[in-house]
Tab-separated table of C-alpha atoms in Angstrom:
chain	number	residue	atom	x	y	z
A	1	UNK	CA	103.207	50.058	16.229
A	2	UNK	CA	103.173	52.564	18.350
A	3	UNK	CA	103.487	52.965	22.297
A	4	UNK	CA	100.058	53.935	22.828
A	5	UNK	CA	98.805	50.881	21.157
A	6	UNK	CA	101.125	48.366	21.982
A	7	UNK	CA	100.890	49.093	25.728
A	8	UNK	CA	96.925	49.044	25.245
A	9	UNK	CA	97.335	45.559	23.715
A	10	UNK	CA	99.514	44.313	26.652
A	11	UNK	CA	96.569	45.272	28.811
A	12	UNK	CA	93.716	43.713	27.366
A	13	UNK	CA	95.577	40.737	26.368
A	14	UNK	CA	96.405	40.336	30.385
A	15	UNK	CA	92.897	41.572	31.248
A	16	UNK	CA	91.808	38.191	28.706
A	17	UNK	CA	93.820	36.185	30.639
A	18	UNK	CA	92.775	37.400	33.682
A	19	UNK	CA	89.314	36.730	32.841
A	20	UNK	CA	90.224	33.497	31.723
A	21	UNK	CA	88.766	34.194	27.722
A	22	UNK	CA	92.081	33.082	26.193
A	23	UNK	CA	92.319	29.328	24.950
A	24	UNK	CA	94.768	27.275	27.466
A	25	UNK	CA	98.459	27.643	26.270
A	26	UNK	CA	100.258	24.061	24.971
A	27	UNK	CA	100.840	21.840	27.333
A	28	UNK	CA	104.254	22.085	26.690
A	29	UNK	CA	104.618	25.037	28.716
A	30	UNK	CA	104.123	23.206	31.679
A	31	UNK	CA	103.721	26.332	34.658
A	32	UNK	CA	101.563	28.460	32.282
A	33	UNK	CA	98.874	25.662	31.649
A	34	UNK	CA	98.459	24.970	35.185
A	35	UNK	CA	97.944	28.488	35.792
A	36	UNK	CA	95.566	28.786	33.165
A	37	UNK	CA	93.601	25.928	34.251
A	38	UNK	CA	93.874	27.125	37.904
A	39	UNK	CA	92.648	30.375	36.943
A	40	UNK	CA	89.646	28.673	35.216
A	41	UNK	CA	88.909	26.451	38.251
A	42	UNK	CA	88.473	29.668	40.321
A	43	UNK	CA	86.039	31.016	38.242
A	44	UNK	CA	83.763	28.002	37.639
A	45	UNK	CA	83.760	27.925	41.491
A	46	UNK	CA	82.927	30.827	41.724
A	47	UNK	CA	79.703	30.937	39.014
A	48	UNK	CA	78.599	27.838	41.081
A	49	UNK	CA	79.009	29.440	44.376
A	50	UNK	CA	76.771	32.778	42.616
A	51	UNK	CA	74.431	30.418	40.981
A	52	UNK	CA	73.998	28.751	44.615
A	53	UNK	CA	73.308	32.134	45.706
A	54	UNK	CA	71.040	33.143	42.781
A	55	UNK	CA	68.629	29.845	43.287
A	56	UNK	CA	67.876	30.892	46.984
A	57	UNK	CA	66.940	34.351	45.934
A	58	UNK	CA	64.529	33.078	43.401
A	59	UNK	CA	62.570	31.167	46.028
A	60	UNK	CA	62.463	34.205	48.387
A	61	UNK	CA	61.102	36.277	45.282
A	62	UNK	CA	58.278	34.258	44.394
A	63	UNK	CA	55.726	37.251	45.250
A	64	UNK	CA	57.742	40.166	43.823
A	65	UNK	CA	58.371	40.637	40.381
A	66	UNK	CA	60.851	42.991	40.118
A	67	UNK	CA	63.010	41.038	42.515
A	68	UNK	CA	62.097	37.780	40.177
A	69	UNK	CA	63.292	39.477	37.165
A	70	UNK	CA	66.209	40.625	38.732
A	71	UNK	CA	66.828	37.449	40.003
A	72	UNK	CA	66.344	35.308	36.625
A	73	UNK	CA	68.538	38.432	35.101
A	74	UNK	CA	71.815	37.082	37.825
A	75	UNK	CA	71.064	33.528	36.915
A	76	UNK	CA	71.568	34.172	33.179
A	77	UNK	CA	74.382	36.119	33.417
A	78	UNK	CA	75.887	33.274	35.584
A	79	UNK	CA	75.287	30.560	33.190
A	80	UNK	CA	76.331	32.879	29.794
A	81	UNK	CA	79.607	33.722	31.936
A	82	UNK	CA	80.151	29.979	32.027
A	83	UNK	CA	79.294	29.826	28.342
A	84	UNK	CA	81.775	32.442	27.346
A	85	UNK	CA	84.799	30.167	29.793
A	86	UNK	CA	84.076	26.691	28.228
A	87	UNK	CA	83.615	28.235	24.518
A	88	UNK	CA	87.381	30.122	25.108
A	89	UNK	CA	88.194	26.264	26.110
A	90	UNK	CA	86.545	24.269	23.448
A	91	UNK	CA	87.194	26.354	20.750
A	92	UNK	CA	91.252	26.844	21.227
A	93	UNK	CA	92.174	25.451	17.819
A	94	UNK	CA	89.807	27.671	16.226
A	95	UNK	CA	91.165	30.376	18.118
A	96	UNK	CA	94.802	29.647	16.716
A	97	UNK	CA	93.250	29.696	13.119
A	98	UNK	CA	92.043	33.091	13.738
A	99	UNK	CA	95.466	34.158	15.244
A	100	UNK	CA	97.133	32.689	12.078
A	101	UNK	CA	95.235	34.278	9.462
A	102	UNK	CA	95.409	37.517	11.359
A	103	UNK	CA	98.954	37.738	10.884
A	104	UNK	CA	98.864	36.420	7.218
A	105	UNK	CA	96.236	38.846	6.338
A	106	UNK	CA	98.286	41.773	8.045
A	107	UNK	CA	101.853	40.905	6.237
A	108	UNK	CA	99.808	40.761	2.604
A	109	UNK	CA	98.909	44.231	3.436
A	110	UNK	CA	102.353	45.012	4.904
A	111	UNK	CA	103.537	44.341	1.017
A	112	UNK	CA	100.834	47.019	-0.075
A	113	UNK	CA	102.400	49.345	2.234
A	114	UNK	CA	99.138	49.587	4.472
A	115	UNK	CA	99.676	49.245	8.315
A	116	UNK	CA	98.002	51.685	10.033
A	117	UNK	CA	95.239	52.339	12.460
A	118	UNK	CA	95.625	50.706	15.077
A	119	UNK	CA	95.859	53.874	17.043
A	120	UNK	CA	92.669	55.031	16.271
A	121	UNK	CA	91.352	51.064	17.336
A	122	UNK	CA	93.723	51.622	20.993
A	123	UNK	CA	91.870	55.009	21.821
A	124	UNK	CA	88.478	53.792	21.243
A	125	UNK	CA	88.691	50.860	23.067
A	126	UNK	CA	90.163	52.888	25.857
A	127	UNK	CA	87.182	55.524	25.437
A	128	UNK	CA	84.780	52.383	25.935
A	129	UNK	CA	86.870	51.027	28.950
A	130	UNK	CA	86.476	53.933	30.691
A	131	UNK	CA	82.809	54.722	29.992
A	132	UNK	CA	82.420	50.935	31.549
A	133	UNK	CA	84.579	52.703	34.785
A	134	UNK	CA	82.314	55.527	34.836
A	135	UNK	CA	79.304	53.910	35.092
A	136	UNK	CA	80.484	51.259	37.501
A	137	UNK	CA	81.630	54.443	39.674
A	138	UNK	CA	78.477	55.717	39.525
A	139	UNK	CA	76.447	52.515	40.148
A	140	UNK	CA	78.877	51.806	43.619
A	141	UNK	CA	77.603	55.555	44.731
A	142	UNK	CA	73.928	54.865	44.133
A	143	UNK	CA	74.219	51.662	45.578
A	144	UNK	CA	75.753	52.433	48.812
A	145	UNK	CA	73.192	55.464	49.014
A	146	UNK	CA	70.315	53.138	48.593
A	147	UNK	CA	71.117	49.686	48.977
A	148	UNK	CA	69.302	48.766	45.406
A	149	UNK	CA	71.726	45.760	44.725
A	150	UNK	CA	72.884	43.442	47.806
A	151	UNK	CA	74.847	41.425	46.059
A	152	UNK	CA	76.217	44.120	43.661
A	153	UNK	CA	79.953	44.026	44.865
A	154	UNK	CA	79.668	40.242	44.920
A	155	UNK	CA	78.624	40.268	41.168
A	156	UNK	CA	81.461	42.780	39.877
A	157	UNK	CA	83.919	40.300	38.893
A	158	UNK	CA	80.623	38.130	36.657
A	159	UNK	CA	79.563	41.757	34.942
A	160	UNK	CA	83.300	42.418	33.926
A	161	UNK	CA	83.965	39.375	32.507
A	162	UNK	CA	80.821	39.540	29.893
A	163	UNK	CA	82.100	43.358	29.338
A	164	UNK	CA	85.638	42.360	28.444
A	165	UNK	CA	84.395	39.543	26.312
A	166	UNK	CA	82.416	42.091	24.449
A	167	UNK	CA	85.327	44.208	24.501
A	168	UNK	CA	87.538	41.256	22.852
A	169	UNK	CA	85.173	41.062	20.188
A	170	UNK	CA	85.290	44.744	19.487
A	171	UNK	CA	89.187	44.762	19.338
A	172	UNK	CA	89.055	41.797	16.125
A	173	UNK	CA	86.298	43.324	14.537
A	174	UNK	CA	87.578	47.273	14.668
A	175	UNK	CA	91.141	45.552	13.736
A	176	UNK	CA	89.179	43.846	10.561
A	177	UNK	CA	87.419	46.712	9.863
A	178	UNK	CA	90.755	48.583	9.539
A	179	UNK	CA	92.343	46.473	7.404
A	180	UNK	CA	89.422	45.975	4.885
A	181	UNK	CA	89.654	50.052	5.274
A	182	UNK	CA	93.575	49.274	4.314
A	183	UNK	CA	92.426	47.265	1.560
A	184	UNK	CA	89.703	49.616	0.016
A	185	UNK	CA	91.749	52.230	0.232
A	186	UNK	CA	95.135	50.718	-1.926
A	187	UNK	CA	92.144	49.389	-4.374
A	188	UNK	CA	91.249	53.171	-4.781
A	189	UNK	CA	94.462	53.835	-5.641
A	190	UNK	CA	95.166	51.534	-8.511
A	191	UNK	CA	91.404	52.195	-9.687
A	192	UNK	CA	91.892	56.092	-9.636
A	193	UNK	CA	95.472	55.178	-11.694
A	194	UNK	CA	93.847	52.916	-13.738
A	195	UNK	CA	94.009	53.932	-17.663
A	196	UNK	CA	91.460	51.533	-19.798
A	197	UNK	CA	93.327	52.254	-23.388
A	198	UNK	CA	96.924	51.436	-21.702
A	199	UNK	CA	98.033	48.181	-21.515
A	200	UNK	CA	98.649	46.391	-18.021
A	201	UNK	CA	102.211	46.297	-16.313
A	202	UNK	CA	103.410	43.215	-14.579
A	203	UNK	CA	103.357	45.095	-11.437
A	204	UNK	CA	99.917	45.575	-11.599
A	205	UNK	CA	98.752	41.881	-12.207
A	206	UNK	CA	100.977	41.423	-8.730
A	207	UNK	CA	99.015	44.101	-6.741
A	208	UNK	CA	95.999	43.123	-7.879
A	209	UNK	CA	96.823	39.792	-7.219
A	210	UNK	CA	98.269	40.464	-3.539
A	211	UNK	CA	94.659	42.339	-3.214
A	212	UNK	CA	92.700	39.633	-3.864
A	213	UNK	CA	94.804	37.382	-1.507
A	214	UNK	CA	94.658	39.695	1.264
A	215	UNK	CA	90.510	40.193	0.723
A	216	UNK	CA	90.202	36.124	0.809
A	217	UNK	CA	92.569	36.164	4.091
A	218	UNK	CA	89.531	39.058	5.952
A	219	UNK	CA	87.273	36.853	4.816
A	220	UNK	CA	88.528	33.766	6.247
A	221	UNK	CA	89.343	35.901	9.895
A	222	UNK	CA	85.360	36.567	9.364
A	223	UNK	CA	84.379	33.182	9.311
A	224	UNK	CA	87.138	32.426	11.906
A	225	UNK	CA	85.636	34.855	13.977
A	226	UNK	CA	81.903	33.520	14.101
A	227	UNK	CA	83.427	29.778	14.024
A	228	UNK	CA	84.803	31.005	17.459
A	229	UNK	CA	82.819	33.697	18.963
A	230	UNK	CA	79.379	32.563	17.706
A	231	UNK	CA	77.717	31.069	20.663
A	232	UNK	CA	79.043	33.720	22.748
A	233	UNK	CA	77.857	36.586	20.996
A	234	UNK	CA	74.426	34.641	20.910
A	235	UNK	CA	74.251	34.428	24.772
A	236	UNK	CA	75.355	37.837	24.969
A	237	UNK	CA	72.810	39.179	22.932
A	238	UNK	CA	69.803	37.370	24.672
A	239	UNK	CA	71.372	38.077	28.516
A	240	UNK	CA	71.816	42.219	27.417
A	241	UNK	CA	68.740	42.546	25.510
A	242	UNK	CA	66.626	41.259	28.236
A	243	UNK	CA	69.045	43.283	30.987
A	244	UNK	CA	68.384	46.375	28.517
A	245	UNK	CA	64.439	46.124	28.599
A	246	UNK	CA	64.318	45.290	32.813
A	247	UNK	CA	66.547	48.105	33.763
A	248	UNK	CA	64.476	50.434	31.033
A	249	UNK	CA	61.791	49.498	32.691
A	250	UNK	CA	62.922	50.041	35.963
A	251	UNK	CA	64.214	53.229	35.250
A	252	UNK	CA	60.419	53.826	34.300
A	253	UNK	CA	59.051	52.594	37.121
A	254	UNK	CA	61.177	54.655	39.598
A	255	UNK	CA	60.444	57.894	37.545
A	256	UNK	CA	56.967	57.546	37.791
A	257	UNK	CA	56.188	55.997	41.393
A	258	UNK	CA	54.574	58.435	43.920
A	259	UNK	CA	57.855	59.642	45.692
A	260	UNK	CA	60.357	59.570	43.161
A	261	UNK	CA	63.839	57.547	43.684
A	262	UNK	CA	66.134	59.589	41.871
A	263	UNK	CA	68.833	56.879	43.211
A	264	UNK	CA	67.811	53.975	41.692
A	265	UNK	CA	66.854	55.730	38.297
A	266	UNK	CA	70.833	56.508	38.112
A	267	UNK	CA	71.955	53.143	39.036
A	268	UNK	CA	69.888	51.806	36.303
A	269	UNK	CA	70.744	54.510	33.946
A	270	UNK	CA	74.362	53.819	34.509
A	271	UNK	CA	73.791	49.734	33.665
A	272	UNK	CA	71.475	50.402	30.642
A	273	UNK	CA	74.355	52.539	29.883
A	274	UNK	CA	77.061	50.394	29.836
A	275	UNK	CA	75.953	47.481	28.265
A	276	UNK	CA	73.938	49.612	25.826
A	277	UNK	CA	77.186	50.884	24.348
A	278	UNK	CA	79.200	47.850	24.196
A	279	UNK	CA	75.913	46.301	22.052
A	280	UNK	CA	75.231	49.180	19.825
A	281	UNK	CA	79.522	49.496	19.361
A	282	UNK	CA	79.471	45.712	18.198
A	283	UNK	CA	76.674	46.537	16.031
A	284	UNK	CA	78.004	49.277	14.727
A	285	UNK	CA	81.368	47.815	13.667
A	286	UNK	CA	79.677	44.708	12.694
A	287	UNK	CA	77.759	46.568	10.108
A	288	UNK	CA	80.527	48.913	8.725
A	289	UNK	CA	82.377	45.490	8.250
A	290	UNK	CA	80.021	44.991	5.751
A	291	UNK	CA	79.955	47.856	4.333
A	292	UNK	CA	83.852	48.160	3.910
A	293	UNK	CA	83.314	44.697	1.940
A	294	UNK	CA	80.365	45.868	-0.311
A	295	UNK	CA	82.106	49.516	-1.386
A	296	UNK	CA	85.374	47.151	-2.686
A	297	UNK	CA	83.070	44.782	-4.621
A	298	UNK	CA	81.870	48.234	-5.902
A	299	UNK	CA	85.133	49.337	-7.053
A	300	UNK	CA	86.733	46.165	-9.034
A	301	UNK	CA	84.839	46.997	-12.121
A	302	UNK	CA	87.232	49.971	-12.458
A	303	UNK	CA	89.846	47.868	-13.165
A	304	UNK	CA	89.185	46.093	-16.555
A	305	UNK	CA	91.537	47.006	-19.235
A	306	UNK	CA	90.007	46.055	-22.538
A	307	UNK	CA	94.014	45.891	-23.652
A	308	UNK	CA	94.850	43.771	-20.775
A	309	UNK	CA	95.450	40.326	-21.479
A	310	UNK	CA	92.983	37.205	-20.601
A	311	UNK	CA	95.024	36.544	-17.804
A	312	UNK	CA	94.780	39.935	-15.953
A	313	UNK	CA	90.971	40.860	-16.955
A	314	UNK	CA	90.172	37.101	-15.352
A	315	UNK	CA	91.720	37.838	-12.525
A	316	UNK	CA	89.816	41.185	-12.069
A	317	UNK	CA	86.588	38.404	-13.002
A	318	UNK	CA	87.519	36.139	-10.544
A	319	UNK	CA	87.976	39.219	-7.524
A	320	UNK	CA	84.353	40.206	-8.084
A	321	UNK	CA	82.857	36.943	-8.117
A	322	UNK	CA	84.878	36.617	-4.894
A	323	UNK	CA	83.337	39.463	-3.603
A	324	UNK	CA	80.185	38.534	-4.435
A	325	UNK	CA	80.278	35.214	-2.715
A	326	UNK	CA	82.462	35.686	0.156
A	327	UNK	CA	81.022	38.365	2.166
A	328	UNK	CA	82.776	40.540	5.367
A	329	UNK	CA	79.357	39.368	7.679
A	330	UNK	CA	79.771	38.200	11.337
A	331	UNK	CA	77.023	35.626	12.369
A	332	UNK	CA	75.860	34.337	16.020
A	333	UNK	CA	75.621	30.278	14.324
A	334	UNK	CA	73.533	31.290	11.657
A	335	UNK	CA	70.761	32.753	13.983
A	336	UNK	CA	71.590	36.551	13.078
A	337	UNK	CA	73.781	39.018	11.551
A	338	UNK	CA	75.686	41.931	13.810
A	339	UNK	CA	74.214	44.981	11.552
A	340	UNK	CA	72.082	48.137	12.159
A	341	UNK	CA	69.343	46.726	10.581
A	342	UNK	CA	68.872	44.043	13.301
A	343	UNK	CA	70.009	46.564	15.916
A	344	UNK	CA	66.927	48.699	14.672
A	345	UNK	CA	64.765	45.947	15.353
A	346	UNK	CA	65.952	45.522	18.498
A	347	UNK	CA	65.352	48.914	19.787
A	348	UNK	CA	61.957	48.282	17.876
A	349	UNK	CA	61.587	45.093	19.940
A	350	UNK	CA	62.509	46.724	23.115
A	351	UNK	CA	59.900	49.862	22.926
A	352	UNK	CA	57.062	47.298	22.484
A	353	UNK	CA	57.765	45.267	25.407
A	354	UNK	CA	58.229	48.344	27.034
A	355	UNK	CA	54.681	49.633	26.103
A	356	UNK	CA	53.689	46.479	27.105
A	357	UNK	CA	55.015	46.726	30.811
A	358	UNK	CA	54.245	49.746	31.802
A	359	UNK	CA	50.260	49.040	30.948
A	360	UNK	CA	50.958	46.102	33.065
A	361	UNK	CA	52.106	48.794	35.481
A	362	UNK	CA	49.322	51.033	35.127
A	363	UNK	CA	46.807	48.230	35.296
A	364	UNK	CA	48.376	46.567	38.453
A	365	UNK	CA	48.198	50.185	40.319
A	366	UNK	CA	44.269	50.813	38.949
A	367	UNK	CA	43.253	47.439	40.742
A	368	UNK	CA	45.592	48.112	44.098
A	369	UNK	CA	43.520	51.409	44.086
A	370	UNK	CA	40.348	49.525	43.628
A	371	UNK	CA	41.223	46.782	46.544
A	372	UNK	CA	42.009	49.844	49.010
């Protein structure tokens, strides 16, 4: 491993733990468990204290619906912060099952001579991170130009910790997605060598057999991965969709009012944004995922040898079915499926509510113009 990535993987495994979105250690290790469940005392004081905070705005916004959906916007990201804490509590032995297979899965493909790319994984992560800085630089100016947000210092610490949980996410799937990308790419290689009319070597039947162990192991690190990030990514989605329609709006709203605030069409520019790219970036890894696993299902029926024996052309058999049935697919418990497809329908989903809100808009001005 190289510098770059190994000192980007220091980082964001102390930014995890920071954040408290690592399981608690054994209690064996006596000083770091009452750390980690110090650390995760602050922060569920500190989502009560903001949820205190966001129930007395709600009754002072009964009359205002901006500042009620901005309101009911804090108190969801409050309770799927919580969410994401208790889930990295109660789902610690699932979490050590992904950990496990990880490795397993990464010294089958050590034996196939594939271990690389996790540079390419450090720099984009990085490249997200600081997009996330960016924004957050420019939301601070716009805010202390025109105080949009009051509470928008307060609620830092609550919008980094859903980021970084997204960002978590991104880090196992892109490391997946690199080695199924390891394992297509060594199955192209004994497919391309592949003669039909020659008999098999021993040392095939062992490749192809380490292959198919190492495809079952991604598989399993899918599951793994939904077992334990499921609910998460299911809060996540519903708290960002609904953040990504009211700040579209908004960003409407502020373009076309009377006198123009350019101010608050950046600072909501710079939030859609930022959590815009960390959903489209799980999306999009989600879905290539599954595309890495479809494209190797694709290419085991290059490998039959009618000269082979019974024993090697089952084997081959016995891969594709596994392909077939055990598919590289991350699900939010069973409700969806991270692909483009559903992204699609998302963006679908947001333009009609969108349409939908700004005839509101136009309709609420008409009878304001009517009552004056």
């Amino acid at each position: 491993m190289n510098s770059l990535a190994c000192l980007t993987r220091r980082f964001l495994q102390a930014s995890y733990c920071l954040w408290a979105l690592v399981p608690l250690p054994s209690s064996a290790k006596i000083y770091s468990f009452i750390a980690f469940i110090a650390l995760r005392v602050i922060w569920i004081l500190y989502f009560s204290y903001m949820l205190s905070r966001g129930i007395g705005f709600l009754y002072s916004a009964k009359k205002v619906i901006s500042a009620f959906v901005g309101t009911f916007l804090f108190l969801g990201n409050n309770v799927v912060g919580l969410l994401l804490i208790f889930e990295s509590i109660l789902k610690r032995n699932v979490h050590y099952h992904l950990d496990t297979l990880r490795l397993q899965s990464e010294l089958l493909l050590q034996r196939l001579g594939m271990s690389r790319g996790r540079r390419i994984v450090s720099f984009r992560l990085l490249l997200l991170i600081s997009l996330q800085l960016v924004c957050d630089a420019v939301r601070t100016w716009a805010n202390h130009k025109s105080s949009i947000n009051p509470i928008h210092g307060l609620s830092m610490p609550m919008i980094w910790l859903l980021r970084m949980r997204y960002i978590q996410m991104l880090q196992h799937v892109m490391d997946l997605n690199q080695r199924s990308v390891q394992l297509r790419c060594s199955l192209l290689a004994l497919a391309s060598g592949n003669d039909l009319w020659q008999p098999y070597g021993l040392q095939e039947c062992r490749q192809l057999q380490t292959l198919r162990l190492s495809y079952e192991r991604i598989f399993e690190c899918y599951e793994a991965f939904s077992d334990c990030y499921g609910w998460g990514i299911l809060g996540l989605q519903l708290i960002t969709g609904f953040e990504f329609i009211s700040n579209a709006y908004w960003m409407l709203e502020a373009w076309m009012s009377a006198n123009i605030v350019i101010v608050v069409f950046i600072y909501n520019a710079a939030t859609t944004l930022s959590m815009g790219s960390l959903i489209i970036a799980l999306f999009w890894y989600g879905d290539a995922g599954a595309e890495n696993g479809r494209q190797i299902g694709c290419l085991i029926s290059k490998l039959i040898k009618p000269l082979a024996s019974k024993r090697y052309n089952n084997l081959v058999c016995e891969f594709s079915l596994q392909t077939l049935h055990q598919r590289f697919v991350i699900t939010a418990k069973d409700f969806f499926s991270l692909n483009l497809h559903l992204l699609s329908s998302m963006f679908a989903a947001v333009v009609t509510y969108l349409v939908i809100l700004i005839q509101f808009m136009f309709a609420e001005s008409t009878l304001r113009v009517k009552d004056n």
